[in-house]
CSV table of C-alpha atoms and ligand atoms in Angstrom, one decimal:
chain,number,residue,atom,x,y,z
A,27,MET,CA,13.5,23.3,10.4
A,28,ARG,CA,10.8,22.0,8.1
A,29,GLY,CA,11.4,18.5,6.9
A,30,HIS,CA,14.9,18.1,8.3
A,31,ASP,CA,13.7,16.1,11.2
A,32,TYR,CA,13.9,12.3,11.4
A,33,LEU,CA,13.0,9.5,13.8
A,34,ASP,CA,16.1,7.5,12.8
A,35,ARG,CA,18.4,10.0,11.2
A,36,GLU,CA,21.3,7.6,10.6
A,37,ILE,CA,19.3,5.0,8.6
A,38,GLU,CA,17.0,7.6,6.9
A,39,THR,CA,19.8,9.7,5.5
A,40,ALA,CA,22.4,6.9,4.9
A,41,THR,CA,24.3,6.8,1.6
A,42,LEU,CA,23.4,4.1,-0.9
A,43,LYS,CA,26.8,2.5,-0.2
A,44,ALA,CA,26.2,2.3,3.5
A,45,ILE,CA,22.7,0.8,2.9
A,46,GLN,CA,24.1,-1.8,0.6
A,47,LYS,CA,26.7,-2.8,3.1
A,48,LEU,CA,24.2,-3.1,5.8
A,49,GLN,CA,21.7,-5.0,3.7
A,50,GLU,CA,24.4,-7.4,2.5
A,51,ALA,CA,25.3,-8.3,6.1
A,52,GLU,CA,21.7,-8.6,7.2
A,53,LEU,CA,20.7,-10.6,4.2
A,54,ALA,CA,23.6,-13.1,4.8
A,55,ARG,CA,22.2,-13.5,8.3
A,56,GLN,CA,18.6,-13.9,7.1
A,57,LEU,CA,19.8,-16.5,4.6
A,58,ASP,CA,21.7,-18.5,7.3
A,59,TYR,CA,18.4,-18.5,9.2
A,60,LEU,CA,16.4,-19.7,6.3
A,61,PHE,CA,18.8,-22.4,5.4
A,62,SER,CA,18.8,-23.7,8.9
A,63,ARG,CA,15.2,-23.1,10.1
A,64,SER,CA,12.8,-22.9,7.2
A,65,LEU,CA,11.6,-26.2,5.8
A,66,PHE,CA,9.7,-24.2,3.1
A,67,TYR,CA,12.8,-22.5,1.9
A,68,GLN,CA,15.0,-25.5,2.2
A,69,ASP,CA,12.7,-27.2,-0.3
A,70,LYS,CA,12.6,-24.2,-2.6
A,71,PHE,CA,16.3,-23.7,-2.6
A,72,ARG,CA,16.9,-27.4,-3.4
A,73,SER,CA,14.5,-27.3,-6.3
A,74,ALA,CA,16.0,-24.0,-7.6
A,75,GLY,CA,19.5,-25.5,-7.2
A,76,VAL,CA,20.8,-22.6,-5.1
A,77,ARG,CA,23.1,-23.0,-2.1
A,78,ARG,CA,24.0,-20.7,0.8
A,79,LYS,CA,27.4,-20.1,-0.7
A,80,ASP,CA,25.8,-18.6,-3.9
A,81,PHE,CA,25.2,-15.5,-1.9
A,82,ARG,CA,28.2,-13.3,-1.4
A,83,LYS,CA,27.1,-9.8,-2.4
A,84,LEU,CA,23.7,-8.0,-2.6
A,85,GLY,CA,23.5,-8.6,-6.4
A,86,ASP,CA,23.5,-12.3,-5.8
A,87,LEU,CA,19.9,-12.0,-4.4
A,88,ALA,CA,18.7,-12.2,-8.0
A,89,ARG,CA,20.0,-15.8,-8.2
A,90,PHE,CA,17.4,-16.9,-5.5
A,91,PRO,CA,13.8,-17.8,-6.3
A,92,PHE,CA,10.7,-15.7,-5.9
A,93,THR,CA,8.0,-16.4,-3.3
A,94,SER,CA,4.4,-16.0,-4.4
A,95,LYS,CA,1.3,-15.3,-2.3
A,96,GLN,CA,-0.2,-18.5,-3.8
A,97,GLU,CA,2.7,-20.6,-2.3
A,98,LEU,CA,2.1,-19.1,1.1
A,99,ARG,CA,-1.6,-19.8,0.9
A,100,GLU,CA,-0.9,-23.4,-0.1
A,101,SER,CA,1.7,-23.8,2.6
A,102,GLN,CA,-0.8,-22.6,5.2
A,103,THR,CA,-3.6,-24.8,3.9
A,104,ALA,CA,-1.3,-27.9,4.0
A,105,HIS,CA,0.3,-27.1,7.3
A,106,PRO,CA,-2.1,-25.2,9.6
A,107,PRO,CA,-2.2,-22.9,11.4
A,108,LEU,CA,0.6,-20.7,10.0
A,109,GLY,CA,2.1,-22.8,7.3
A,110,ARG,CA,5.4,-24.5,6.5
A,111,HIS,CA,7.1,-21.1,5.9
A,112,ILE,CA,7.0,-20.3,9.6
A,113,ALA,CA,10.5,-20.4,10.8
A,114,ALA,CA,10.0,-19.5,14.5
A,115,ASP,CA,8.9,-21.8,17.3
A,116,TRP,CA,5.2,-21.5,18.0
A,117,ARG,CA,5.9,-20.7,21.6
A,118,ASN,CA,7.9,-17.6,20.5
A,119,VAL,CA,5.0,-16.2,18.5
A,120,ILE,CA,3.2,-13.4,20.4
A,121,ARG,CA,0.5,-12.3,17.9
A,122,VAL,CA,-1.3,-13.4,14.8
A,123,HIS,CA,-2.8,-11.1,12.2
A,124,SER,CA,-4.7,-11.9,9.1
A,125,SER,CA,-5.4,-10.5,5.7
A,126,THR,CA,-8.6,-11.3,3.8
A,127,GLY,CA,-6.9,-10.8,0.4
A,128,THR,CA,-8.7,-10.7,-2.8
A,129,THR,CA,-9.9,-14.3,-2.7
A,130,GLY,CA,-11.7,-13.7,0.6
A,131,LYS,CA,-10.0,-16.6,2.4
A,132,PRO,CA,-8.0,-15.2,5.2
A,133,SER,CA,-4.3,-15.9,5.5
A,134,PHE,CA,-2.5,-15.6,8.8
A,135,VAL,CA,0.8,-13.9,9.7
A,136,GLY,CA,2.4,-14.5,13.0
A,137,ILE,CA,5.0,-12.3,14.7
A,138,THR,CA,7.5,-12.9,17.5
A,139,ARG,CA,8.4,-10.2,20.0
A,140,ARG,CA,11.4,-9.1,17.9
A,141,ASP,CA,9.2,-9.0,14.7
A,142,ALA,CA,6.7,-6.8,16.6
A,143,ARG,CA,9.4,-4.5,17.7
A,144,MET,CA,10.7,-4.2,14.1
A,145,TRP,CA,7.2,-3.6,12.7
A,146,THR,CA,6.5,-0.9,15.3
A,147,ARG,CA,9.8,0.9,14.6
A,148,LEU,CA,9.3,0.8,10.8
A,149,THR,CA,5.7,1.9,11.1
A,150,ALA,CA,6.6,4.7,13.5
A,151,ARG,CA,9.3,5.9,11.1
A,152,SER,CA,6.7,5.9,8.4
A,153,PHE,CA,4.2,8.0,10.4
A,154,TYR,CA,7.0,10.3,11.5
A,155,THR,CA,8.0,10.8,7.9
A,156,GLN,CA,4.4,11.7,7.1
A,157,GLY,CA,4.7,14.4,9.8
A,158,CYS,CA,3.2,12.7,12.8
A,159,ARG,CA,4.6,14.3,16.0
A,160,LYS,CA,4.3,14.0,19.8
A,161,THR,CA,1.9,16.9,19.9
A,162,ASP,CA,-0.7,15.2,17.5
A,163,THR,CA,-3.9,13.5,18.4
A,164,VAL,CA,-4.5,10.8,15.7
A,165,VAL,CA,-7.9,9.3,15.0
A,166,HIS,CA,-7.4,5.8,13.6
A,167,ALA,CA,-10.4,5.4,11.3
A,168,ALA,CA,-9.3,2.1,9.8
A,169,GLY,CA,-9.3,-1.6,10.6
A,170,LEU,CA,-8.1,-2.1,14.2
A,171,THR,CA,-8.5,-5.8,14.8
A,172,LEU,CA,-6.9,-8.4,12.5
A,173,PHE,CA,-5.6,-5.9,10.0
A,174,VAL,CA,-1.8,-5.7,10.2
A,175,ALA,CA,-1.8,-1.9,10.3
A,176,GLY,CA,-4.3,-1.8,13.1
A,177,LEU,CA,-2.5,-2.6,16.4
A,178,THR,CA,0.8,-1.9,14.8
A,179,SER,CA,-0.3,1.7,14.1
A,180,LYS,CA,-1.4,1.9,17.8
A,181,ASP,CA,2.0,0.8,19.0
A,182,ALA,CA,3.8,3.1,16.4
A,183,ILE,CA,1.8,6.2,17.1
A,184,GLU,CA,2.1,5.8,20.8
A,185,SER,CA,5.8,5.2,20.5
A,186,ILE,CA,6.1,8.6,18.8
A,187,GLY,CA,4.3,10.0,21.9
A,188,ALA,CA,1.2,11.2,20.0
A,189,VAL,CA,-2.3,10.4,21.2
A,190,PHE,CA,-3.8,7.4,19.5
A,191,VAL,CA,-7.6,7.3,19.3
A,192,PRO,CA,-8.8,3.7,18.3
A,193,LEU,CA,-11.9,4.6,16.4
A,194,GLY,CA,-11.9,1.7,14.0
A,195,THR,CA,-14.3,1.4,11.0
A,196,GLY,CA,-18.0,2.1,10.6
A,197,ALA,CA,-17.9,4.8,13.3
A,198,SER,CA,-18.5,8.0,11.3
A,199,GLU,CA,-21.1,9.2,13.7
A,200,LYS,CA,-18.7,8.9,16.6
A,201,ALA,CA,-15.9,10.5,14.5
A,202,LEU,CA,-18.1,13.5,13.9
A,203,THR,CA,-18.4,14.4,17.5
A,204,MET,CA,-15.1,13.0,18.8
A,205,ILE,CA,-12.7,14.8,16.4
A,206,PRO,CA,-13.7,18.3,17.5
A,207,PHE,CA,-14.3,17.3,21.1
A,208,LEU,CA,-10.8,15.8,21.5
A,209,GLY,CA,-9.3,18.4,19.3
A,210,ALA,CA,-7.9,15.6,17.1
A,211,ASN,CA,-5.7,17.1,14.4
A,212,ALA,CA,-4.9,14.0,12.4
A,213,MET,CA,-6.7,11.0,10.9
A,214,HIS,CA,-5.3,7.7,9.7
A,215,CYS,CA,-7.6,6.1,7.1
A,216,THR,CA,-7.9,4.8,3.5
A,217,PRO,CA,-8.4,7.5,0.9
A,218,SER,CA,-11.8,5.9,0.1
A,219,TYR,CA,-12.8,6.5,3.7
A,220,ALA,CA,-11.6,10.1,3.7
A,221,SER,CA,-13.7,10.8,0.7
A,222,TYR,CA,-16.7,8.9,2.1
A,223,PHE,CA,-16.3,10.8,5.4
A,224,ALA,CA,-16.2,14.2,3.7
A,225,ASP,CA,-19.6,13.5,2.1
A,226,TYR,CA,-20.9,12.1,5.4
A,227,VAL,CA,-19.9,15.3,7.3
A,228,ARG,CA,-21.7,17.5,4.8
A,229,ARG,CA,-24.8,15.4,4.8
A,230,GLU,CA,-25.1,14.6,8.5
A,231,ALA,CA,-23.7,17.7,10.2
A,232,ALA,CA,-24.3,20.2,7.4
A,233,ILE,CA,-20.8,21.6,8.0
A,234,GLU,CA,-17.7,21.6,5.8
A,235,PRO,CA,-15.3,18.8,6.6
A,236,ARG,CA,-12.5,21.5,7.1
A,237,GLU,CA,-14.5,22.8,10.1
A,238,LEU,CA,-13.6,19.6,12.0
A,239,GLY,CA,-10.0,20.9,12.4
A,240,LEU,CA,-8.1,18.0,10.9
A,241,LYS,CA,-4.7,19.2,9.7
A,242,LYS,CA,-3.1,15.9,8.7
A,243,LEU,CA,-4.6,13.0,6.8
A,244,PHE,CA,-2.4,9.8,6.9
A,245,CYS,CA,-3.8,7.7,4.1
A,246,GLY,CA,-2.9,4.1,3.1
A,247,ALA,CA,-4.0,0.5,2.4
A,248,GLU,CA,-4.9,1.3,-1.2
A,249,PRO,CA,-3.6,3.7,-3.9
A,250,GLY,CA,-5.5,6.9,-4.3
A,251,ALA,CA,-4.1,9.6,-2.0
A,252,GLY,CA,-1.1,9.9,-4.4
A,253,ILE,CA,-3.3,10.7,-7.4
A,254,PRO,CA,-3.0,14.5,-7.8
A,255,ALA,CA,-6.7,15.2,-8.4
A,256,VAL,CA,-7.8,12.9,-5.5
A,257,ARG,CA,-5.3,14.5,-3.2
A,258,THR,CA,-6.2,18.0,-4.1
A,259,LYS,CA,-9.9,17.3,-3.5
A,260,LEU,CA,-9.2,15.7,-0.1
A,261,GLN,CA,-6.9,18.6,0.9
A,262,GLU,CA,-9.5,21.1,-0.1
A,263,ASP,CA,-12.3,19.3,1.6
A,264,PHE,CA,-10.5,18.9,4.9
A,265,GLY,CA,-8.1,21.8,4.8
A,266,ALA,CA,-5.4,19.2,5.7
A,267,ARG,CA,-2.2,17.9,4.3
A,268,VAL,CA,-2.6,14.5,2.7
A,269,THR,CA,0.3,12.0,2.7
A,270,GLU,CA,0.2,8.3,1.9
A,271,GLY,CA,1.9,5.1,3.0
A,272,LEU,CA,2.3,1.7,1.5
A,273,GLY,CA,2.8,-1.6,3.2
A,274,ASN,CA,2.1,-5.3,2.7
A,275,ALA,CA,0.2,-7.7,5.0
A,276,ASP,CA,2.8,-10.4,4.5
A,277,MET,CA,5.9,-8.2,5.0
A,278,ALA,CA,5.2,-5.2,7.2
A,279,PRO,CA,2.3,-2.8,7.8
A,280,ILE,CA,3.9,0.3,6.4
A,281,ILE,CA,7.2,0.3,4.5
A,282,PHE,CA,7.0,3.3,2.3
A,283,SER,CA,5.6,6.7,3.2
A,284,GLU,CA,5.5,10.3,2.0
A,285,CYS,CA,7.3,13.2,3.6
A,286,PRO,CA,5.7,16.7,3.6
A,287,GLU,CA,7.2,17.3,0.2
A,288,GLN,CA,4.5,15.0,-1.1
A,289,ALA,CA,6.6,13.8,-3.9
A,290,GLY,CA,6.0,10.1,-3.7
A,291,MET,CA,6.6,7.6,-0.8
A,292,HIS,CA,10.1,7.1,0.6
A,293,PHE,CA,11.4,3.6,1.2
A,294,ASN,CA,11.7,3.8,5.0
A,295,GLY,CA,13.0,0.4,6.0
A,296,PRO,CA,16.3,-0.6,4.4
A,297,ASP,CA,17.4,-2.2,7.6
A,298,PHE,CA,14.3,-4.4,7.8
A,299,VAL,CA,13.5,-5.1,4.1
A,300,VAL,CA,15.2,-5.2,0.8
A,301,ALA,CA,13.0,-3.7,-1.9
A,302,GLU,CA,13.4,-4.7,-5.6
A,303,VAL,CA,11.5,-3.5,-8.6
A,304,ILE,CA,11.2,-6.2,-11.2
A,305,ASP,CA,9.7,-6.5,-14.7
A,306,PRO,CA,6.7,-8.8,-13.9
A,307,ASP,CA,6.9,-10.5,-17.3
A,308,THR,CA,10.6,-11.2,-17.6
A,309,GLU,CA,11.1,-11.3,-13.8
A,310,GLU,CA,14.3,-9.4,-14.2
A,311,SER,CA,15.4,-7.0,-11.5
A,312,LEU,CA,15.2,-3.3,-12.7
A,313,PRO,CA,17.5,-0.5,-11.7
A,314,ILE,CA,16.0,1.8,-8.9
A,315,GLU,CA,16.0,5.1,-10.8
A,316,ALA,CA,13.4,7.7,-11.7
A,317,GLY,CA,10.9,6.6,-14.4
A,318,VAL,CA,11.3,2.9,-13.8
A,319,THR,CA,7.9,1.0,-13.5
A,320,GLY,CA,7.5,-2.5,-12.4
A,321,GLU,CA,6.4,-4.9,-9.6
A,322,LEU,CA,7.6,-4.4,-6.1
A,323,VAL,CA,9.4,-7.4,-4.5
A,324,TYR,CA,10.3,-7.6,-0.9
A,325,THR,CA,12.9,-9.6,1.0
A,326,SER,CA,12.7,-9.5,4.8
A,327,LEU,CA,15.8,-8.9,7.0
A,328,GLN,CA,16.0,-9.7,10.7
A,329,ARG,CA,12.6,-11.5,10.6
A,330,GLU,CA,11.9,-14.5,12.7
A,331,CYS,CA,8.4,-15.8,12.2
A,332,VAL,CA,7.7,-15.2,8.5
A,333,PRO,CA,11.0,-14.6,6.8
A,334,LEU,CA,10.2,-14.1,3.1
A,335,LEU,CA,12.6,-14.1,0.2
A,336,ARG,CA,11.8,-12.1,-2.9
A,337,PHE,CA,8.1,-12.0,-2.2
A,338,ARG,CA,6.1,-10.8,-5.2
A,339,THR,CA,3.7,-8.1,-3.9
A,340,ARG,CA,1.8,-7.6,-7.2
A,341,ASP,CA,2.0,-3.9,-6.4
A,342,ARG,CA,2.8,-2.0,-9.6
A,343,VAL,CA,5.0,1.0,-8.8
A,344,THR,CA,6.8,3.8,-10.5
A,345,VAL,CA,10.0,5.1,-9.1
A,346,LEU,CA,9.9,8.9,-8.9
A,347,GLY,CA,13.4,9.6,-7.6
A,348,THR,CA,16.3,8.8,-5.3
A,349,SER,CA,16.8,12.0,-3.5
A,350,CYS,CA,14.5,14.6,-1.8
A,351,PRO,CA,14.7,18.1,-0.3
A,352,CYS,CA,13.8,16.5,3.1
A,353,GLY,CA,17.2,14.9,3.1
A,354,ARG,CA,15.9,11.3,3.2
A,355,THR,CA,17.8,9.0,0.9
A,356,GLY,CA,15.2,6.2,0.6
A,357,PHE,CA,14.0,6.2,-3.0
A,358,ARG,CA,10.5,7.6,-3.7
A,359,LEU,CA,7.7,5.8,-5.6
A,360,ARG,CA,4.1,5.9,-6.3
A,361,CYS,CA,1.9,2.8,-6.4
A,362,VAL,CA,-0.1,2.8,-9.6
A,363,GLY,CA,-2.2,-0.3,-9.0
A,364,ARG,CA,-2.0,-4.1,-8.6
A,365,THR,CA,-0.6,-6.2,-11.4
A,366,ASP,CA,-3.6,-8.5,-10.8
A,367,ASP,CA,-6.1,-5.6,-11.2
A,368,MET,CA,-4.7,-4.9,-14.7
A,369,LEU,CA,-7.1,-5.0,-17.6
A,370,ILE,CA,-6.1,-5.5,-21.2
A,371,VAL,CA,-8.0,-3.6,-23.9
A,372,LEU,CA,-6.9,-4.3,-27.5
A,373,GLY,CA,-3.5,-5.5,-26.2
A,374,VAL,CA,-3.0,-2.3,-24.1
A,375,ASN,CA,-2.5,-2.7,-20.3
A,376,VAL,CA,-4.9,-0.5,-18.4
A,377,PHE,CA,-5.0,0.0,-14.6
A,378,PRO,CA,-8.4,0.9,-13.1
A,379,SER,CA,-6.6,3.5,-10.9
A,380,ALA,CA,-5.2,5.2,-14.0
A,381,VAL,CA,-8.8,5.5,-15.4
A,382,ARG,CA,-9.8,7.1,-12.1
A,383,ASP,CA,-6.8,9.4,-12.4
A,384,VAL,CA,-8.0,10.7,-15.8
A,385,VAL,CA,-11.6,11.2,-14.6
A,386,SER,CA,-10.5,12.9,-11.4
A,387,GLY,CA,-8.6,15.4,-13.5
A,388,PHE,CA,-12.0,16.8,-14.5
A,389,HIS,CA,-12.8,17.8,-10.9
A,390,PRO,CA,-14.9,19.8,-10.0
A,391,ARG,CA,-17.0,18.8,-13.0
A,392,THR,CA,-16.6,15.2,-11.9
A,393,THR,CA,-16.5,14.0,-8.3
A,394,GLY,CA,-13.6,11.6,-9.1
A,395,GLU,CA,-15.7,8.5,-8.3
A,396,ILE,CA,-15.8,5.9,-11.1
A,397,GLN,CA,-16.6,2.3,-11.7
A,398,ILE,CA,-15.5,0.2,-14.6
A,399,LEU,CA,-18.1,-2.3,-15.8
A,400,LEU,CA,-16.8,-5.6,-17.2
A,401,GLU,CA,-18.9,-8.2,-19.0
A,402,GLY,CA,-16.6,-11.1,-18.2
A,403,PRO,CA,-13.9,-11.9,-15.6
A,404,GLY,CA,-11.0,-10.0,-17.3
A,405,PRO,CA,-8.2,-9.2,-17.7
A,406,LYS,CA,-9.2,-9.0,-21.4
A,407,VAL,CA,-11.9,-6.5,-22.1
A,408,VAL,CA,-13.9,-6.3,-25.3
A,409,PRO,CA,-13.6,-2.6,-26.3
A,410,PRO,CA,-14.8,0.0,-25.6
A,411,LEU,CA,-13.9,0.1,-21.9
A,412,ARG,CA,-17.2,1.0,-20.1
A,413,VAL,CA,-16.7,3.6,-17.4
A,414,VAL,CA,-19.3,5.0,-15.2
A,415,ALA,CA,-18.3,8.4,-13.8
A,416,GLU,CA,-20.1,10.8,-11.4
A,417,CYS,CA,-20.5,14.4,-12.5
A,418,SER,CA,-21.4,17.4,-10.5
A,419,GLY,CA,-24.5,18.7,-12.3
A,420,PRO,CA,-27.3,16.7,-14.0
A,421,PRO,CA,-25.8,14.2,-16.5
A,422,SER,CA,-28.1,15.4,-19.3
A,423,ALA,CA,-26.4,18.8,-19.2
A,424,ASN,CA,-23.0,17.3,-19.5
A,425,ASP,CA,-22.8,15.8,-23.0
A,426,GLU,CA,-19.6,17.7,-23.7
A,427,LEU,CA,-18.0,16.4,-20.5
A,428,LYS,CA,-18.7,12.8,-21.6
A,429,ASP,CA,-16.9,13.4,-24.9
A,430,GLU,CA,-14.1,15.2,-23.2
A,431,ILE,CA,-13.5,12.3,-20.8
A,432,GLU,CA,-13.7,9.7,-23.6
A,433,ARG,CA,-11.1,11.7,-25.6
A,434,LYS,CA,-8.8,12.1,-22.6
A,435,ILE,CA,-8.9,8.4,-21.8
A,436,ARG,CA,-8.1,7.6,-25.4
A,437,ALA,CA,-5.3,10.1,-25.5
A,438,THR,CA,-3.8,9.2,-22.1
A,439,LEU,CA,-4.4,5.5,-21.9
A,440,VAL,CA,-4.6,4.7,-25.6
A,441,VAL,CA,-7.8,2.7,-25.3
A,442,PRO,CA,-11.3,3.4,-26.6
A,443,ALA,CA,-13.8,4.1,-23.7
A,444,SER,CA,-17.5,4.6,-23.4
A,445,VAL,CA,-18.3,6.9,-20.6
A,446,GLU,CA,-21.7,7.0,-18.8
A,447,LEU,CA,-22.3,10.0,-16.5
A,448,VAL,CA,-24.3,9.6,-13.4
A,449,PRO,CA,-25.3,12.2,-10.7
A,450,ALA,CA,-22.9,12.7,-7.8
A,451,GLY,CA,-23.5,10.3,-5.0
A,452,THR,CA,-24.8,7.5,-7.3
A,453,LEU,CA,-21.8,5.1,-7.0
A,454,PRO,CA,-21.2,3.2,-3.8
A,455,ARG,CA,-18.8,4.7,-1.3
A,456,TYR,CA,-16.5,2.3,0.6
A,457,GLU,CA,-15.5,2.7,4.1
A,458,MET,CA,-12.5,0.5,3.7
A,459,LYS,CA,-10.9,-0.1,0.3
A,460,GLY,CA,-12.7,1.2,-2.9
A,461,GLN,CA,-13.8,-1.1,-5.7
A,462,LEU,CA,-13.1,0.4,-9.0
A,463,VAL,CA,-14.3,-2.6,-11.1
A,464,ARG,CA,-17.6,-4.4,-11.2
A,465,GLN,CA,-18.2,-7.5,-13.1
A,466,LEU,CA,-21.7,-7.5,-14.6
A,467,SER,CA,-22.2,-11.2,-15.3
A,468,ARG,CA,-21.5,-11.9,-11.7
A,469,ASP,CA,-24.4,-9.6,-10.7
A,470,LYS,CA,-26.9,-11.6,-12.7
A,471,VAL,CA,-26.2,-14.9,-10.8
B,527,LIG,ZN1,11.3,13.6,1.3
C-alpha cells in the first residue's frame, strides 16, 4: 500500500500525547545528564538562574536558555579539541565529524557508539520516509568524508538493506558511466548538484538526464528541492521523484524528510530531538501549527557526546501541517532559508531563496539560476535589489521577461528589484551548496 509503510511505525504514527509523554521522560533524563556531566551547561544554568527542579513538564523547556553556534565555537576554541560542551569521556568517542560553516573555520562534532546508533536510525528513518527501500541502489553524490551526512548516510542506507554507492563529490564523469552500469535508481545529493549534473549529462554525454534511469532523487543540505519550480524542473529533467531532507551538523545529519506525498518534510525524530519553532526576535516559542514561520530550535534527547539544549539553528522554516495522508504524525515544514542569510530592503525582510523561488516560477523562460549582487556586506541593501537571472533565449529578446520578473518580485516580496538577464549557463554552478548572494565590494579586493 503506497505510503503506509514505515521503518518505525510506533514512533512515526504516535499521537501527539504519546510523543509529549515520551519527550518529557527523555528530556528529564537528558537534563539529569547535563546537570551532572556538562561543565558548559552547569555554567549556563547557573548564570540563567535555572535549576534541575525547574523542569517538570515539557512546557518548562522554555525556561531554559538557548545555545548558539557562536557559544559552541568559543567553547571549542578555548577547550580543544571538542570544547567544554562535550559531556562524554574522550575514550568513549568513536568518531569525529566537522562542519565548515559559513565562517570557514571548521567546528568538530564527536559521537559515541550510542550517538552513532541514534544518528543511523534517525537517518535511516528519514531515507525510508523519502521512499528508500531494500531494492534500491543509491549513488551518494555528496560529501562523504567529514560531512555529518556522509558516513551516516552510508550506515543508514546500508541498514535499510539498499545498495550504497560512495561516489562523493566532483565525480560527475564517473557518475555518468556508473549509474547506468550499476542500474542505480536513486541519487542522494544537494539540489544544486542535481541541477549541475543535469546540465553536465546533456553537455558531456549528449543524452537527456532521464535516460540515466534514476527514479528517486534524495536531496538535502540546502533548501531548494522544496521550491515547486525547482522541484518540477529536476523531476522533468531526471524523470525521478524528488524529495528533500533537513538536518543540522551539530544535532543530527537528517532530522526532517519528505514522504512521497511531497508536502513538506516530516519531523522524523521525536524520540531523539525536541523541535521548537521560535520567533527569532522575541525568542518566544511558537505553536506548531500550519502557517507558523520562525526559527527552528533543537534540543537533543539520549545524546552523550554533544548534548545540546535549545540550539538555535538559524534555519527559517514554515510549518505546513500536522497530519498527512501517509499516516505519519510528525509535523511537516519547509525550510525557507537561513535567518543569517536574510537581507533587509526598505525595512522588508527578503530571503535569497524566496527571490530564486519567484524567478524559478518563470521556467522554462528562465533556468531558475539567480545571483543577488550586493554592494556591501548586508543585511541592509540599498534599493533596488540587484538580481541576475538566467533566461533561456538571448537576453536582448527578453525585455518583457525582465519587466515581468521585476513586477513579480515587487508583488510577491514587496521590494523593488532591478533584474539583469544573462544567457543560460552564465552563472556559476555549484557541486555542493549553491551561493545565491555575491558581494561586489569583496571581489574588488
Ligand atoms: Zn507524509
